[in-house]
Coordinates of C-alpha atoms in Angstrom, one line a residue:
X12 CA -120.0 15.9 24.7
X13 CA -117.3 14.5 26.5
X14 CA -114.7 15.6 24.5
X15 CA -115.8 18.9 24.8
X16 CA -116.1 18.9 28.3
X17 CA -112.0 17.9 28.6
X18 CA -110.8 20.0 25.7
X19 CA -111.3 23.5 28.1
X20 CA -109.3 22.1 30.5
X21 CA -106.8 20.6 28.5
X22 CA -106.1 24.3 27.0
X23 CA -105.9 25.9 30.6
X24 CA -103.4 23.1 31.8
X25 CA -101.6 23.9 28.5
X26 CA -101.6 27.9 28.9
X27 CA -100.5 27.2 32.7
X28 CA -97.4 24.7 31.5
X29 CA -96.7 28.1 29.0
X30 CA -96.5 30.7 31.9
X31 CA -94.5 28.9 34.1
X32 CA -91.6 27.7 31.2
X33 CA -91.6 31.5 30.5
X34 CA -91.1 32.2 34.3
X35 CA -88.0 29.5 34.1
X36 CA -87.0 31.3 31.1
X37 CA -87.0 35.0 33.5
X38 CA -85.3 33.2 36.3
X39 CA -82.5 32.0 34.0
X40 CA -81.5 35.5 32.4
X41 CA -81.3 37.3 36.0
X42 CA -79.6 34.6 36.9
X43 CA -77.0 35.6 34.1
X44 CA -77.4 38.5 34.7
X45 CA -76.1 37.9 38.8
X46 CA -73.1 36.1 37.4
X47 CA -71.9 38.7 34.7
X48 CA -71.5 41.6 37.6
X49 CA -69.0 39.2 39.5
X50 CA -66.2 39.1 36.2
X51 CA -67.1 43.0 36.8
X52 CA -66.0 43.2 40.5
X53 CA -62.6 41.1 39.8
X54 CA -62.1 43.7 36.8
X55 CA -62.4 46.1 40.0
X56 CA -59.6 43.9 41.4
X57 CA -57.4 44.0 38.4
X58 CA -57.5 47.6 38.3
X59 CA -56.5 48.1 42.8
X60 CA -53.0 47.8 44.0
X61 CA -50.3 48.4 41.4
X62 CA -47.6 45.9 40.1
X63 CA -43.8 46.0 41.7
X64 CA -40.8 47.3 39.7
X65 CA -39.3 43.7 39.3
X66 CA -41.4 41.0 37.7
X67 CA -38.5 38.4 38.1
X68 CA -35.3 37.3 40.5
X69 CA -31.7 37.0 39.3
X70 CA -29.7 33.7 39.7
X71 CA -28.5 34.2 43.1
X72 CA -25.3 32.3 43.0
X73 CA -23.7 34.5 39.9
X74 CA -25.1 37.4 40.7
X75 CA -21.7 38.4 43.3
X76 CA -18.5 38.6 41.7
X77 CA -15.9 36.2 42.2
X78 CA -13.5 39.2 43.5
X79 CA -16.1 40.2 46.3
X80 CA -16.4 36.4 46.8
X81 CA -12.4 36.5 47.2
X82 CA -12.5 39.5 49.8
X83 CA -15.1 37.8 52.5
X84 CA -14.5 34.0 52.3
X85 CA -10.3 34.4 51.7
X86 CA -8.8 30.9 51.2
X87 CA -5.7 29.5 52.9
X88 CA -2.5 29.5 51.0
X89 CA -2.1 25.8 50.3
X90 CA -5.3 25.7 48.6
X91 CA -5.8 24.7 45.4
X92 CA -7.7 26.7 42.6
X93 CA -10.1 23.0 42.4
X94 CA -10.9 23.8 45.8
X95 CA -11.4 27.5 45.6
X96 CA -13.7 27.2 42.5
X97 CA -15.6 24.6 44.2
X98 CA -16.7 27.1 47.3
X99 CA -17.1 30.4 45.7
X100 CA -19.6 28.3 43.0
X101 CA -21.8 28.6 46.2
X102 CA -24.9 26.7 47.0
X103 CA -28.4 27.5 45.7
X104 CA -30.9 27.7 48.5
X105 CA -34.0 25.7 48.3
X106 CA -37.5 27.3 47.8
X107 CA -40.9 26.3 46.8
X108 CA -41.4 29.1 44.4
X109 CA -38.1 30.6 42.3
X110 CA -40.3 33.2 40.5
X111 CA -40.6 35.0 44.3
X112 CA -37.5 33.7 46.2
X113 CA -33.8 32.5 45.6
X114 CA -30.9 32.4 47.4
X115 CA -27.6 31.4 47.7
X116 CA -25.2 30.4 50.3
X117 CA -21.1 30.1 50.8
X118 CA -19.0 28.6 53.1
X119 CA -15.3 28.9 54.4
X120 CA -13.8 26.7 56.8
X121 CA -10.4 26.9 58.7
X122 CA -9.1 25.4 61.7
X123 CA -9.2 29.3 62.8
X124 CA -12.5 29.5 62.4
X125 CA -15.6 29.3 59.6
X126 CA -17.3 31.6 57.7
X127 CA -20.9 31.9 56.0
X128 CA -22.2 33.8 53.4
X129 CA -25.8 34.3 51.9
X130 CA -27.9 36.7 49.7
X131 CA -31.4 36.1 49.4
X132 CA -34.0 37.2 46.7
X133 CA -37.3 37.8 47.6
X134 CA -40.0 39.7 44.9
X135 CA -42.8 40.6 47.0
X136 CA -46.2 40.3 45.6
X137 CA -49.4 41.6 46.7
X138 CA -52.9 39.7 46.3
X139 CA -54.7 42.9 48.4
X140 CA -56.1 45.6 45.7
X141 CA -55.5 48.2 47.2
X142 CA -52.0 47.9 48.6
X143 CA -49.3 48.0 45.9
X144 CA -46.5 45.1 45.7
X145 CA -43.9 48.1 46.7
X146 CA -46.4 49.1 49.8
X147 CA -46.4 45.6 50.6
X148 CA -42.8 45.4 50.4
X149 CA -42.3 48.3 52.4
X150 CA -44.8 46.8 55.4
X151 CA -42.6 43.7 55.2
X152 CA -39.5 45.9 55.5
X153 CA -40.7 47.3 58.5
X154 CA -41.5 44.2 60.2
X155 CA -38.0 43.0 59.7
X156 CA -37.1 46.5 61.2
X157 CA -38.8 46.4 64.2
X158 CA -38.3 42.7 64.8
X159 CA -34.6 43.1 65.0
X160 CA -35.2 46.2 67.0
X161 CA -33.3 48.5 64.7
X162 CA -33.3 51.7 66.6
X163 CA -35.8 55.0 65.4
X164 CA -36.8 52.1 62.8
X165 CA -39.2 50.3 65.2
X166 CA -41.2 53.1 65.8
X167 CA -41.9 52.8 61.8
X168 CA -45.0 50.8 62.0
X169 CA -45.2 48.5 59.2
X170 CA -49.2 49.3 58.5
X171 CA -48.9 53.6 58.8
X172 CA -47.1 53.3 55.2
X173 CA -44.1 55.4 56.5
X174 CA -40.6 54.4 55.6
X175 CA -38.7 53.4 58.5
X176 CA -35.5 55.5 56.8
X177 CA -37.9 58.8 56.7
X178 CA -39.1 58.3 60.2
X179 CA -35.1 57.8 61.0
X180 CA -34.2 60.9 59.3
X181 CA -37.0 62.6 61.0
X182 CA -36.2 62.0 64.5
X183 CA -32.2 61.8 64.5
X184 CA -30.7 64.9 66.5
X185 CA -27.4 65.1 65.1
X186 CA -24.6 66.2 67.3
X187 CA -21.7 67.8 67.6
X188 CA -22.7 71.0 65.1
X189 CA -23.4 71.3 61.7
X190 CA -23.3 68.6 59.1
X191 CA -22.2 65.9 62.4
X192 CA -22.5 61.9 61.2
X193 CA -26.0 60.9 62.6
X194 CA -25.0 58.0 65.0
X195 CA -28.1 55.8 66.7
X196 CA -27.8 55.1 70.6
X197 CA -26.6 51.9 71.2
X198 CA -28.9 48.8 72.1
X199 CA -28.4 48.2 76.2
X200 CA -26.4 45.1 76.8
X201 CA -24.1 46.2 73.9
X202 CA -20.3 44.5 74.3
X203 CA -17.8 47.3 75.4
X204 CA -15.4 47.5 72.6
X205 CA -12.1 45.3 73.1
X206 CA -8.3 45.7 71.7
X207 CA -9.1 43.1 69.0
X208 CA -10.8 45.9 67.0
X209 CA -14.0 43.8 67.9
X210 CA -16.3 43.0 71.1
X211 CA -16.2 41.6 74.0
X212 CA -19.7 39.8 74.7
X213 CA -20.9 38.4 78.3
X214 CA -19.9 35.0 78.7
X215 CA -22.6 32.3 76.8
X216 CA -24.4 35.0 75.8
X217 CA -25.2 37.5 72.9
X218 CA -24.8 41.1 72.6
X219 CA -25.7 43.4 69.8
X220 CA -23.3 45.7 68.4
X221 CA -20.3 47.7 69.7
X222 CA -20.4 51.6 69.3
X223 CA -22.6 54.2 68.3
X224 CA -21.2 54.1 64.8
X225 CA -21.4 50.2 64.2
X226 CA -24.4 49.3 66.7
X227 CA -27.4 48.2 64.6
X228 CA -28.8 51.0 63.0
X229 CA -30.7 52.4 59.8
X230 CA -28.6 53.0 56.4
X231 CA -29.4 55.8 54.6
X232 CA -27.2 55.2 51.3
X233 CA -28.5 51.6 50.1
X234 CA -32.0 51.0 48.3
X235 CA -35.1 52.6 49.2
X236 CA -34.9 51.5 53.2
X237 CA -32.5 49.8 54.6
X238 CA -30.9 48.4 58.0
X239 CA -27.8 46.7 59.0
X240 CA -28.0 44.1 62.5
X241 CA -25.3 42.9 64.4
X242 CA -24.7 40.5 67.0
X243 CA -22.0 38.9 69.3
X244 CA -22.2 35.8 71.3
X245 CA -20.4 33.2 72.9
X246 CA -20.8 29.6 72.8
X247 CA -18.5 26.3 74.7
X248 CA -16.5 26.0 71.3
X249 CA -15.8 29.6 70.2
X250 CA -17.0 33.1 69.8
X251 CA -19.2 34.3 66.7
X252 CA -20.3 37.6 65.7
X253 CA -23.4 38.0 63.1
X254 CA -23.7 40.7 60.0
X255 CA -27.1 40.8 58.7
X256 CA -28.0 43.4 56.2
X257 CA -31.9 43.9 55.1
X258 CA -32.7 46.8 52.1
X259 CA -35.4 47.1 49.9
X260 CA -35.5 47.9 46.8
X261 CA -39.2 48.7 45.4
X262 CA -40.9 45.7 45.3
X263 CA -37.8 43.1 46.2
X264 CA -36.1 42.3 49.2
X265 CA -32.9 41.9 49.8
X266 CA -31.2 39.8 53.2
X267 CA -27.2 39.2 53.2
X268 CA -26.3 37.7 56.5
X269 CA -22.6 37.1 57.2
X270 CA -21.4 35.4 60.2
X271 CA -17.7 34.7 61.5
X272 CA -16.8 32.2 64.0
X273 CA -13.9 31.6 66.1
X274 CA -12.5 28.8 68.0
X275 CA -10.0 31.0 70.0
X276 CA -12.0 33.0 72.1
X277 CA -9.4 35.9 73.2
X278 CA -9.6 36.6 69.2
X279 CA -13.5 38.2 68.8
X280 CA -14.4 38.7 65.1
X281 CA -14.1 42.8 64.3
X282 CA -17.5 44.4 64.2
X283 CA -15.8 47.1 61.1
X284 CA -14.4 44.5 59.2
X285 CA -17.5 41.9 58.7
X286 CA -20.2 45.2 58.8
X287 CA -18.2 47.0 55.6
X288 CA -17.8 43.8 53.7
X289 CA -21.8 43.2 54.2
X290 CA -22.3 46.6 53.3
X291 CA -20.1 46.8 50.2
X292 CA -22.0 43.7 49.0
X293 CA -25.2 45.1 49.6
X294 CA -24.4 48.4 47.2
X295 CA -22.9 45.5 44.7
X296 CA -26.2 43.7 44.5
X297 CA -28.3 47.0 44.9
X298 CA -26.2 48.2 41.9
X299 CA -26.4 44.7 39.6
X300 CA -30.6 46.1 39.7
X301 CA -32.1 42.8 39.9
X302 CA -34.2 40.7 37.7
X303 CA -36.4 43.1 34.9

């Protein structure tokens, strides 16, 4: 009789042990179910913001010719080809990450004066899914812009999306009739031009530019957007004047800065000279097209 008594409730412990394993087993497949619509939301992610021109950087230090090389860092007469080949070899600049950023740098000394020279790589890559690596590029562009205060550039603002060259060509007022050279104001506390063919800037200080034609400004005939800076100051031991040119092209960014310094101060490095040489680099690399 007592076995009887036990054998109900045995059975109803059983059938209750039953239910709730099945109820585990439920929980566990929604549970799978939760987790296979996340791979779905990063296939939503995969599918956003679409992948720059360039997937990869050129080796910085071959990439200008040994002519151009020739033309801005020009050696002194006594030296010897050992020597010459040893500086226009150039210096790779070190990064954390070559598959995004390279560089190279030269140097020329002289007891005149020294130059430097460096291009920098960088392939811009966006982790947001709805901006594009080029839109990304171009918002970095802009920042670059407006940080150096490129005039009709800085009012480009790097989130509206709009290129800092359209919003130049948009707003210049050209002058002087028909088909006149756009020209862009000139930066207050410019140097006044000087008989050098340079600028004279105020004494320990810096000064941006020279004339409407050379002051910093937008350039309309290299990459997508572009922008060339330039600035004059004065230290105790010399006078130095600074070319930096900035273009983008899709997805990479491109920065050649190119600085002369002089240790006789009555002799101020020439705006022209430095700014065409930067410029004529810039259309060599823009031309070479980069990594694929």
């Amino acid at each position: 009789m007592q076995r009887r008594a036990y054998a109900p409730a045995a059975a109803l412990a059983a059938a209750v042990l039953t239910t709730a394993l099945a109820g585990c087993s439920g929980d566990s497949a929604s549970g799978a179910g939760s987790d296979d619509s996340k791979p779905g939301q990063l296939g939503a992610s995969a599918s956003g913001g679409a992948p720059g021109k360039y997937h990869t950087l050129p080796e910085p230090c071959g990439y200008v010719s040994p002519a151009t090389l020739r033309r801005m860092l020009p050696g002194a007469e006594d030296e010897s080809e050992e020597e010459a080949e040893r500086r226009y070899r150039g210096q790779a600049t070190i990064t954390y990450d070559t598959d995004r950023r390279v560089g190279c740098r030269w140097k020329l000394e002289t007891p005149e004066g020294t130059r430097h020279l460096t291009v920098d790589f960088e392939r811009v890559v966006s982790y947001q899914t709805d901006v594009s690596d080029e839109d990304r590029a171009r918002q970095l562009y802009a920042r670059l812009a407006t940080a150096a205060n490129i005039p009709a550039a800085a009012s480009a603002s790097p989130s509206s999306g709009t290129s800092p060259s359209a919003a130049a060509s948009a707003g210049a007022k050209p002058q002087g009739g028909a088909g006149a050279k756009k020209q862009s104001a000139p930066v207050s506390g410019s140097p006044t031009p000087s008989s050098t063919g340079g600028s004279t800037a105020p004494g320990g200080s810096a000064g941006k530019g020279t004339d409407a034609d050379l002051a910093p400004r937008v350039l309309d005939d290299l990459g997508d957007d572009a922008f060339v800076d330039d600035e004059l100051a004065t230290t105790g031991t010399g006078v130095h004047r600074d070319i930096k040119v900035v273009f983008r092209s899709s997805n990479v960014l491109v920065t050649i800065t190119y600085d002369q310094w002089s240790t006789d101060k009555a002799h101020i490095p020439s705006s022209a000279d430095l700014q065409g040489k930067a410029q004529a680099l810039a259309r060599e690399v823009d031309a070479g097209h980069f990594g694929n």
